[in-house]
Amino acid sequence: MSPVTRTILVTGISRHIGARLASVLAADPAVSRVIGVDTVPPASPTRDGGAQLSPLDRVEFVRVDLRSPDIAQVIAAADIDTVVHMSLMSGPARSRSAMKEHNVIGTMQLLAACQRSETVRRVVVRSTTAVYGSSPTDPAVFTEDSEPVEVPHTGYGKDASEVEGYVRGYARRRPDVVTTTLRFANFIGPRVDSPLTRYFLSPILPTVLGFDPRLQFVHEDDGVELLRRVALDDHPGVFNVAGEGVLLLSQCLRRAGRLWLPVPAPAFRFLGEGARALGRMDFTPDQLALMSHGRVVDSSKVTHELGWAPKFTTASAFDDFLQTRGGR
Amino acid sequence: MNAEEALTFAARRLSGRYEVDEFGYDAELTDKVVLELLRPLYRHWFRVETVGLHHLPPDGALVVANHSGTVPVDALMLQVALHDEAGRAIRLLGADLVHRLPVLGHLSRKTGHTLACKEDADRLLRKGELVGVFPEGFKGIGKPWDQRYRLQRFGRGGFVASAIRAGVPIVPCSIVGAEEIYPKLGDLPVLARLLGLPYLPITPLFPWFGPLGLVPLPSKWLIEFGEPIRADEIDPEEADDPMVVFELTDQVRETIQRSLNALRLRRGPAFFL
């Protein structure tokens, strides 16, 4: 049986979902300690406008660069029993190679530390549905065992595929540890900051001419709740997570009431790179594929396993995002 | 639609507040716009008549039809037929070529079509949908004029395995009339390869008359639905048995060929000569 006192390590605590998860876990009576690590300290709750957020003061912050072996000392020193790995970065880092190093090398170091640890007995990894890639010749709906026709060979999707590969390796070597991989659709909500939320908040939205992709979203509240549940209980396996239903990009744009500009695919990429130079958005080739072909996953497995389903549908999550952020 | 309905329809469409299923099927757009545009072609140009609609089971089934006509107009007419005469929405499985194309690929999804692959077929059938498939694929639709009404090879029988797995009957469907809309007298293979198309046809009107050559000839059509073939009575385990699958595939193919021959006689000349 699992011990009553729990010590949980959360990586990627400086970003929104990581911070929310850490404070929710810290407020749980079944949890004795929450240690949050990241390369930069979390933004102060006040500046973050965090009246509605429980403060991070019960969370102990340790500044660790995941790419260094220091993480092993943190795990050893604190008798960590649960690790929630949230620090996968989708967004524009200083450079693509820095992002890749952070994502892939960071995960390797973390798992190496977990493998040596005697105390870690549960590992939860936040992954993404981007591992399925996005192409016109894939099945319409991905299940967890789908093999994508085109394995993502760039950016976030590729990083996540590699990270999942290391997690599988770790699970093989430590069958006594419960590992859970959650493949989330794009997060959305009042306080999510991602390439996609920045896209939807731009004054004019470029779309790929002749394409109307199917999109899915997960509301941040549902994301945090699900992560909390798998951090506190054993749910081994790989799970897709998305709000029920789909929205076409054209529906999103109409709901947002924003101007959009269909441009041919090469121009879309060019605009994306321009926007990236201005630090506004990050349109990588995998993003272009998503904006052309879309991606839909089946998340019935997680509902079945946990007896829990996201409260927000894809559409209601998007509407909630618009209401709080859309300025309309 | 009266003016008021048209206004609320337009307002709803413009606000993005309508449902699209996980395959991208936009039922409202299909019923109110796409089928509306196809209906004159169905009623007045091809004067389509249907036979044997009572053979359609009330629940999910796999409709297997012959494919012809150079351009997949037959698929669209089948869709109008089932919508107008039986009140059923059919979900068609299409070639990946269509789904790769801009505009057409996404319009095709919105109209309820999806990629012809095992996963999508299984998923739609599990949900109890009426699914349509043309196992001949490009071999059927792109066959030359002198091969008309001769069924081509039925792929690898993947559709039969899907029906057995899902436990649904197969409804054989024969379409007479589509063969004559764009008689394919020749082919431009080099140009086709250049454009990435499976073929580029020469018809009596195309390419000689330019855009006018795109007008289909007004042949008379008949669509017949045959008695269901009971794939649902086979143990789902046997979907993996190639012998069972091949046998049933042949049975479906022969049934359609027989009914095509009879239906063609019944129709008489395609153009009321």
XYZ file of C-alpha atoms in Angstrom:
601
model
C 0.000 0.000 0.000
C 1.081 3.534 -0.571
C 2.368 5.445 2.414
C 0.116 8.083 3.894
C 2.713 10.816 3.894
C 3.708 11.808 0.439
C 6.506 13.892 -0.897
C 5.943 15.042 -4.429
C 8.389 16.600 -6.837
C 6.916 18.774 -9.584
C 9.132 19.933 -12.440
C 8.321 22.922 -14.614
C 6.811 24.813 -11.717
C 7.488 28.287 -13.150
C 4.866 27.846 -15.755
C 1.184 28.165 -15.258
C -0.112 24.586 -15.152
C 2.897 23.374 -13.173
C 2.421 26.115 -10.596
C -1.291 25.447 -10.265
C -0.736 21.727 -9.871
C 1.947 22.248 -7.224
C -0.265 24.507 -5.124
C -3.260 22.163 -5.408
C -1.103 19.234 -4.296
C 0.399 21.263 -1.456
C -3.101 22.034 -0.194
C -4.013 18.333 -0.115
C -3.962 16.853 3.398
C -2.606 13.543 2.085
C 0.528 15.299 0.867
C 3.203 16.219 3.335
C 5.635 18.066 1.075
C 5.685 19.463 -2.428
C 9.003 20.412 -3.938
C 8.895 22.411 -7.128
C 11.859 22.695 -9.435
C 12.514 24.799 -12.489
C 15.302 26.735 -14.134
C 13.743 30.054 -13.145
C 11.798 30.929 -9.988
C 8.010 30.976 -10.326
C 6.423 34.366 -10.922
C 5.173 35.883 -7.687
C 1.501 35.087 -7.181
C 0.577 38.775 -6.817
C 2.086 39.803 -10.109
C 0.374 36.845 -11.622
C -2.924 38.288 -10.409
C -3.250 35.108 -8.417
C -6.063 35.980 -6.004
C -7.962 32.947 -7.262
C -4.880 30.771 -7.104
C -3.837 29.239 -3.877
C -0.428 30.712 -3.153
C 2.706 28.746 -3.745
C 3.967 29.330 -0.199
C 3.510 25.695 0.836
C 5.585 24.648 -2.148
C 9.326 24.525 -1.619
C 11.074 25.883 -4.658
C 14.477 24.560 -5.665
C 16.217 26.121 -8.604
C 17.614 23.282 -10.653
C 18.593 23.074 -14.241
C 17.142 19.706 -15.241
C 19.906 19.219 -17.751
C 22.394 18.898 -14.902
C 22.652 15.894 -12.579
C 21.737 18.124 -9.588
C 18.194 16.808 -9.734
C 19.433 13.467 -8.376
C 20.529 15.194 -5.156
C 17.142 16.844 -4.750
C 15.380 13.523 -5.126
C 17.754 11.716 -2.795
C 17.736 14.422 -0.135
C 13.976 14.707 0.140
C 12.887 11.044 -0.102
C 10.611 11.871 -3.006
C 7.982 9.216 -3.694
C 6.079 10.809 -6.578
C 7.540 12.721 -9.505
C 5.331 14.807 -11.787
C 7.302 15.844 -14.833
C 5.669 18.939 -16.266
C 8.556 20.792 -17.769
C 8.137 19.793 -21.384
C 8.329 23.060 -23.323
C 6.242 23.609 -26.430
C 6.906 27.276 -26.760
C 9.717 29.282 -28.216
C 12.806 28.895 -26.119
C 15.817 31.025 -26.929
C 16.494 28.602 -29.702
C 15.286 25.275 -30.980
C 18.393 23.527 -29.716
C 17.940 24.996 -26.224
C 14.338 23.799 -26.218
C 15.314 20.331 -27.353
C 18.057 20.099 -24.761
C 15.698 21.248 -22.034
C 13.026 18.734 -23.061
C 15.038 15.666 -23.938
C 18.236 15.924 -21.888
C 16.199 17.243 -18.953
C 13.959 14.164 -19.050
C 16.947 11.826 -19.339
C 18.571 13.336 -16.264
C 15.346 13.235 -14.304
C 14.629 9.605 -15.177
C 18.221 8.619 -14.486
C 17.794 10.076 -11.005
C 14.453 8.282 -10.560
C 15.960 4.992 -11.661
C 18.593 5.145 -8.963
C 16.158 6.283 -6.290
C 14.875 3.787 -3.712
C 11.949 5.973 -2.748
C 10.331 7.008 -6.032
C 7.367 4.777 -6.708
C 5.238 6.831 -9.081
C 6.207 8.909 -12.119
C 3.748 11.036 -14.033
C 4.821 12.611 -17.315
C 2.971 15.344 -19.108
C 3.180 14.629 -22.828
C 1.197 15.869 -25.777
C -1.017 14.609 -28.583
C 1.591 16.198 -30.883
C 3.345 12.805 -30.735
C 0.783 11.622 -33.303
C 1.907 14.255 -35.786
C -0.620 15.591 -38.229
C -1.130 14.395 -41.771
C -3.957 13.884 -44.247
C -3.368 10.130 -44.391
C -3.768 9.369 -40.692
C -6.948 7.889 -39.254
C -9.438 10.591 -38.285
C -9.192 9.800 -34.569
C -6.057 8.638 -32.761
C -6.228 6.115 -29.961
C -3.317 5.492 -27.610
C -2.052 2.564 -29.686
C -2.208 4.378 -33.054
C 1.012 4.433 -34.993
C 1.197 7.738 -36.848
C 1.776 7.574 -40.605
C 4.312 10.345 -40.351
C 6.212 10.390 -37.085
C 6.781 14.004 -36.089
C 10.280 14.888 -37.163
C 10.482 18.434 -35.872
C 9.879 20.496 -32.811
C 7.653 19.749 -29.899
C 6.132 16.568 -31.275
C 9.539 15.051 -31.876
C 10.766 16.038 -28.417
C 7.683 14.525 -26.845
C 8.091 11.293 -28.828
C 11.673 11.018 -27.612
C 10.669 11.823 -24.052
C 8.011 9.103 -24.193
C 10.633 6.705 -25.500
C 12.771 7.344 -22.407
C 9.736 6.955 -20.164
C 8.979 3.557 -21.735
C 12.597 2.547 -21.204
C 12.422 3.627 -17.579
C 9.146 1.748 -17.052
C 10.767 -1.399 -18.439
C 13.750 -1.112 -16.143
C 11.700 -0.236 -13.074
C 8.504 -2.285 -13.327
C 7.971 -1.686 -9.606
C 7.358 2.014 -10.302
C 3.960 3.142 -11.587
C 4.443 5.344 -14.659
C 1.678 7.385 -16.217
C 2.006 9.312 -19.459
C -0.689 11.851 -20.242
C -0.941 13.026 -23.833
C -2.749 16.322 -23.577
C -4.419 18.129 -26.453
C -3.658 21.857 -26.553
C -4.266 23.525 -23.200
C -6.534 26.512 -23.241
C -8.112 28.673 -20.572
C -8.076 32.039 -18.860
C -4.391 31.935 -17.983
C -2.698 29.573 -20.416
C 0.079 31.125 -22.452
C 1.056 28.960 -25.409
C 1.819 29.454 -29.096
C -1.801 28.592 -29.806
C -3.341 31.008 -27.289
C -1.068 33.737 -28.618
C -2.217 32.879 -32.108
C -5.886 33.248 -31.188
C -5.208 36.610 -29.565
C -3.458 38.123 -32.590
C -5.186 41.004 -34.361
C -5.264 39.178 -37.693
C -5.060 35.428 -37.899
C -3.395 33.819 -40.871
C -4.923 30.496 -41.888
C -3.705 27.987 -44.447
C -5.635 28.493 -47.668
C -7.890 25.558 -48.486
C -7.517 23.868 -45.099
C -9.856 23.800 -42.132
C -8.266 21.624 -39.464
C -10.110 19.885 -36.635
C -8.802 21.016 -33.261
C -9.298 19.894 -29.668
C -8.611 21.690 -26.426
C -8.237 20.801 -22.761
C -9.271 23.406 -20.233
C -6.517 24.224 -17.742
C -8.839 23.383 -14.795
C -9.383 19.888 -16.170
C -5.675 19.482 -16.851
C -4.780 20.378 -13.261
C -7.511 18.142 -11.820
C -6.441 15.146 -13.886
C -2.776 15.626 -13.009
C -3.724 15.872 -9.335
C -5.634 12.599 -9.549
C -2.870 10.644 -11.245
C -0.283 12.141 -8.899
C -2.181 10.793 -5.880
C -3.265 7.402 -7.157
C -1.951 4.555 -9.305
C -3.053 4.760 -12.933
C -0.322 3.121 -14.984
C -0.337 3.558 -18.741
C -0.564 6.060 -21.549
C -3.686 8.188 -21.853
C -5.020 10.721 -24.330
C -6.682 13.752 -22.782
C -8.925 16.149 -24.685
C -12.174 17.974 -24.081
C -15.140 16.238 -25.674
C -15.931 17.148 -29.260
C -13.973 19.071 -31.839
C -13.920 22.577 -33.268
C -12.865 23.392 -36.780
C -10.414 26.256 -37.004
C -13.066 28.168 -38.978
C -15.481 27.729 -36.053
C -12.866 28.999 -33.601
C -12.243 32.078 -35.714
C -15.941 32.796 -36.093
C -16.515 32.360 -32.370
C -13.604 34.666 -31.664
C -14.989 37.183 -34.129
C -11.535 38.000 -35.374
C -10.287 38.773 -38.825
C -8.582 35.967 -40.600
C -6.541 35.865 -43.718
C -6.203 32.646 -45.705
C -2.734 32.451 -47.177
C -1.045 29.689 -49.169
C 0.984 27.279 -47.058
C 4.442 28.673 -47.972
C 3.307 32.209 -47.102
C 1.886 30.914 -43.827
C 5.285 29.536 -42.910
C 6.927 32.807 -43.901
C 4.486 34.835 -41.776
C 5.065 32.435 -38.939
C 8.763 33.006 -39.068
C 8.229 36.758 -39.144
C 6.004 36.521 -36.098
C 8.594 34.385 -34.378
C 11.256 37.001 -35.009
C 9.000 39.535 -33.296
C 8.612 37.096 -30.419
C 4.875 36.919 -30.931
C 4.313 33.394 -32.043
C 6.130 30.265 -32.912
C 5.062 28.627 -36.112
C 7.224 25.608 -36.551
C 6.643 23.049 -39.305
C 4.663 20.839 -36.918
C 2.433 23.799 -36.134
C 1.903 24.338 -39.848
C 0.910 20.683 -40.168
C -1.549 21.073 -37.290
C -3.012 24.204 -38.859
C -3.444 22.298 -42.136
C -4.568 18.831 -41.186
C -5.630 19.118 -37.557
C -5.574 16.317 -35.023
C -8.248 14.527 -32.999
C -7.731 11.946 -30.277
C -10.021 9.540 -28.479
C -9.821 10.152 -24.738
C -12.315 7.526 -23.611
C -9.530 5.406 -22.082
C -8.708 7.967 -19.400
C -12.410 8.415 -18.601
C -12.783 4.684 -18.240
C -9.640 4.272 -16.110
C -10.351 7.112 -13.697
C -14.111 7.274 -13.827
C -13.639 10.951 -14.464
C -14.153 13.094 -17.545
C -13.099 16.654 -18.292
C -15.759 19.155 -17.200
C -15.133 21.371 -20.190
C -15.789 20.245 -23.726
C -13.470 21.482 -26.455
C -16.037 24.131 -27.341
C -16.804 25.292 -23.791
C -13.078 25.445 -22.980
C -12.522 27.641 -26.009
C -15.469 29.855 -25.076
C -14.147 30.242 -21.546
C -10.802 31.292 -22.987
C -12.528 33.839 -25.238
C -14.653 35.247 -22.437
C -11.696 35.945 -20.206
C -9.091 36.783 -22.807
C -10.808 37.569 -26.071
C -11.619 41.159 -25.175
C -15.082 40.911 -26.592
C -36.322 27.823 -46.066
C -38.163 31.099 -45.624
C -36.370 34.405 -45.127
C -36.439 34.264 -41.339
C -35.021 30.733 -41.214
C -32.381 31.702 -43.722
C -31.354 34.609 -41.496
C -31.032 32.537 -38.318
C -29.191 29.887 -40.331
C -26.729 32.481 -41.642
C -26.294 34.014 -38.180
C -25.575 30.628 -36.613
C -23.098 29.735 -39.334
C -21.314 33.073 -39.028
C -21.016 32.789 -35.241
C -19.454 29.329 -35.511
C -22.088 27.832 -33.159
C -22.825 24.559 -34.902
C -21.804 20.971 -34.347
C -19.128 19.084 -36.208
C -18.388 15.481 -35.273
C -14.947 14.024 -34.577
C -14.505 13.153 -38.256
C -15.234 16.756 -39.218
C -18.759 15.941 -40.483
C -20.899 19.064 -40.591
C -24.414 17.630 -40.933
C -26.055 21.024 -41.216
C -23.797 22.230 -44.008
C -24.228 18.926 -45.814
C -28.022 18.872 -45.638
C -28.714 22.548 -46.145
C -26.065 23.470 -48.677
C -24.109 20.633 -50.302
C -27.003 18.238 -50.960
C -29.170 21.175 -51.997
C -26.643 21.989 -54.718
C -26.417 18.367 -55.860
C -30.166 17.758 -55.951
C -30.878 19.312 -59.399
C -28.185 17.062 -60.858
C -29.774 14.067 -59.116
C -33.389 14.835 -60.030
C -33.252 16.533 -63.397
C -29.947 15.734 -65.038
C -29.478 12.045 -64.204
C -33.127 11.390 -63.227
C -31.931 8.894 -60.626
C -34.321 6.133 -59.576
C -33.762 3.876 -56.583
C -34.708 0.235 -56.134
C -34.730 -1.931 -53.016
C -34.460 0.745 -50.324
C -36.352 -1.608 -47.989
C -33.219 -3.769 -47.876
C -31.423 -1.154 -45.783
C -31.301 -2.351 -42.165
C -32.498 0.222 -39.612
C -29.123 0.243 -37.814
C -25.540 0.340 -38.929
C -24.516 -1.391 -42.125
C -21.813 -1.322 -44.744
C -23.009 -0.306 -48.198
C -20.662 -1.672 -50.854
C -21.049 -0.187 -54.333
C -19.447 -0.282 -57.758
C -17.412 2.778 -58.711
C -17.358 4.371 -62.139
C -17.543 7.563 -64.126
C -13.996 8.987 -64.116
C -15.036 11.570 -61.495
C -16.681 10.269 -58.281
C -20.112 11.734 -59.002
C -21.596 8.320 -58.208
C -20.567 8.657 -54.572
C -22.351 11.997 -54.291
C -25.488 10.716 -56.017
C -25.556 7.724 -53.653
C -25.403 10.194 -50.791
C -28.327 12.238 -52.170
C -30.313 9.045 -52.816
C -29.944 7.791 -49.259
C -30.654 11.214 -47.774
C -33.685 12.026 -49.900
C -35.288 8.633 -50.351
C -34.384 6.918 -47.074
C -33.610 9.803 -44.700
C -30.217 8.279 -43.979
C -26.834 9.974 -43.756
C -24.164 7.820 -45.327
C -20.544 8.125 -44.283
C -18.367 7.435 -47.294
C -14.821 6.133 -47.200
C -12.659 7.904 -49.779
C -9.223 7.737 -51.315
C -6.359 9.496 -49.566
C -5.757 11.500 -52.754
C -8.909 13.490 -52.051
C -7.889 14.110 -48.460
C -4.506 15.436 -49.480
C -6.038 18.146 -51.655
C -6.691 21.608 -50.292
C -10.344 22.742 -50.311
C -11.675 19.413 -51.611
C -10.135 17.386 -48.803
C -11.778 19.468 -46.111
C -15.064 19.853 -47.965
C -15.097 16.092 -48.226
C -14.688 15.762 -44.420
C -17.459 18.289 -43.828
C -19.729 16.251 -46.071
C -19.167 13.218 -43.868
C -16.520 11.409 -45.851
C -13.339 10.129 -44.304
C -10.234 8.233 -45.239
C -10.699 4.633 -46.349
C -8.684 2.997 -43.593
C -9.388 0.233 -41.123
C -9.472 2.521 -38.087
C -12.005 4.961 -39.514
C -14.225 2.212 -40.950
C -14.250 0.325 -37.643
C -14.930 3.446 -35.641
C -17.864 4.579 -37.795
C -19.400 1.101 -37.862
C -19.020 0.749 -34.091
C -20.986 3.962 -33.713
C -23.812 2.382 -35.715
C -23.385 4.573 -38.785
C -24.322 3.652 -42.311
C -20.944 3.475 -44.038
C -20.334 3.422 -47.770
C -17.315 2.056 -49.578
C -16.200 1.562 -53.183
C -13.740 -1.325 -53.027
C -12.666 -0.986 -56.653
C -11.152 2.432 -55.950
C -9.321 4.075 -58.835
C -9.305 0.824 -60.797
C -13.084 1.086 -61.001
C -13.661 4.760 -61.455
C -10.821 5.215 -63.934
C -11.484 2.228 -66.167
C -11.742 2.808 -69.913
C -15.064 3.010 -71.727
C -14.831 -0.462 -73.265
C -14.629 -1.996 -69.756
C -17.848 -0.380 -68.545
C -19.986 -2.332 -66.098
C -17.208 -4.858 -65.602
C -16.344 -4.907 -61.915
C -12.654 -4.631 -61.150
C -10.770 -6.409 -58.378
C -12.191 -5.693 -54.909
C -8.965 -4.690 -53.191
C -7.903 -6.938 -50.345
C -11.339 -7.297 -48.843
C -10.565 -5.025 -45.917
C -14.139 -3.777 -45.997
C -15.462 -7.286 -45.410
C -13.198 -7.735 -42.395
C -14.453 -4.414 -41.010
C -18.088 -5.487 -41.359
C -17.400 -8.822 -39.664
C -15.502 -7.147 -36.826
C -18.305 -4.649 -36.269
C -21.022 -7.296 -36.668
C -22.989 -5.428 -39.329
C -24.544 -6.683 -42.573
C -23.183 -5.743 -45.995
C -25.675 -4.115 -48.364
C -24.611 -4.647 -51.989
C -25.336 -1.573 -54.068
C -25.316 -1.352 -57.866
C -25.149 1.977 -59.625
C -26.064 2.065 -63.312
C -25.620 5.281 -65.273
C -22.401 6.693 -63.883
C -20.362 4.796 -66.469
C -21.704 7.034 -69.227
C -21.211 10.493 -67.696
C -17.589 10.921 -68.776
C -16.779 8.106 -71.189
C -13.044 7.617 -70.812
C -11.792 6.988 -74.334
C -8.153 7.661 -73.636
C -5.653 8.771 -71.082
C -2.887 11.370 -70.768
C -0.481 9.461 -68.503
C 2.458 11.886 -68.689
C 0.390 14.914 -67.826
C -1.417 12.935 -65.116
C 1.870 11.999 -63.495
C 2.965 15.613 -63.698
C -0.173 16.692 -61.846
C 0.068 13.820 -59.365
C -3.263 12.353 -60.499
C -3.982 8.645 -60.995
C -5.125 9.415 -64.571
C -6.154 12.307 -66.771
C -9.021 11.215 -69.002
C -9.800 11.973 -72.633
C -13.583 11.958 -73.064
C -15.715 12.900 -76.075
C -15.855 16.451 -74.662
C -12.637 16.761 -72.644
C -10.162 18.348 -73.184
C -11.453 19.440 -76.624
C -14.179 21.725 -75.343
C -12.297 23.148 -72.372
C -14.506 23.795 -69.331
C -17.549 22.682 -71.311
C -15.947 19.257 -71.367
C -16.473 19.091 -67.592
C -20.261 18.908 -68.001
C -21.276 15.284 -67.392
C -23.382 13.621 -70.059
C -27.038 13.313 -68.995
C -27.293 9.546 -68.713
C -30.232 7.844 -67.013
C -29.336 6.364 -63.592
C -30.637 3.522 -61.469
C -29.364 2.707 -57.987
C -30.288 -0.657 -56.528
C -29.814 -1.863 -52.959
C -29.690 -5.629 -52.735
C -30.593 -8.040 -50.001
C -28.121 -7.722 -47.113
C -25.263 -10.208 -46.991
C -25.101 -11.415 -43.416
C -21.566 -10.539 -42.409
C -23.086 -9.903 -38.973
C -23.782 -13.616 -38.549
C -20.097 -14.483 -38.790
C -18.070 -14.769 -35.596
C -16.051 -11.512 -35.271
C -12.986 -13.648 -34.538
C -13.073 -14.811 -38.135
C -12.340 -11.318 -39.438
C -8.698 -12.425 -39.271
C -9.289 -15.567 -41.338
C -8.285 -14.765 -44.935
C -10.359 -17.619 -46.371
C -13.577 -16.357 -44.792
C -12.793 -12.800 -45.906
C -11.941 -13.778 -49.513
C -15.028 -15.924 -49.859
C -17.345 -13.212 -48.628
C -15.575 -10.620 -50.788
C -16.212 -12.779 -53.861
C -19.815 -13.267 -52.865
C -20.350 -9.497 -52.565
C -18.598 -8.850 -55.857
C -20.598 -11.472 -57.744
C -23.865 -10.224 -56.267
C -23.146 -6.702 -57.447
C -22.023 -7.846 -60.898
C -25.196 -9.894 -61.370
C -27.399 -7.071 -60.278
C -25.510 -4.608 -62.488
C -26.172 -6.789 -65.529
C -29.875 -7.077 -64.748
C -30.229 -3.399 -63.887
C -28.521 -2.351 -67.101
C -30.957 -4.381 -69.180
C -33.839 -2.929 -67.242
C -32.678 0.628 -67.871
C -32.163 0.258 -71.586
C -30.169 2.847 -73.506
C -28.343 5.421 -71.403
C -29.427 8.417 -73.449
C -32.921 7.545 -74.718
C -31.609 6.890 -78.172
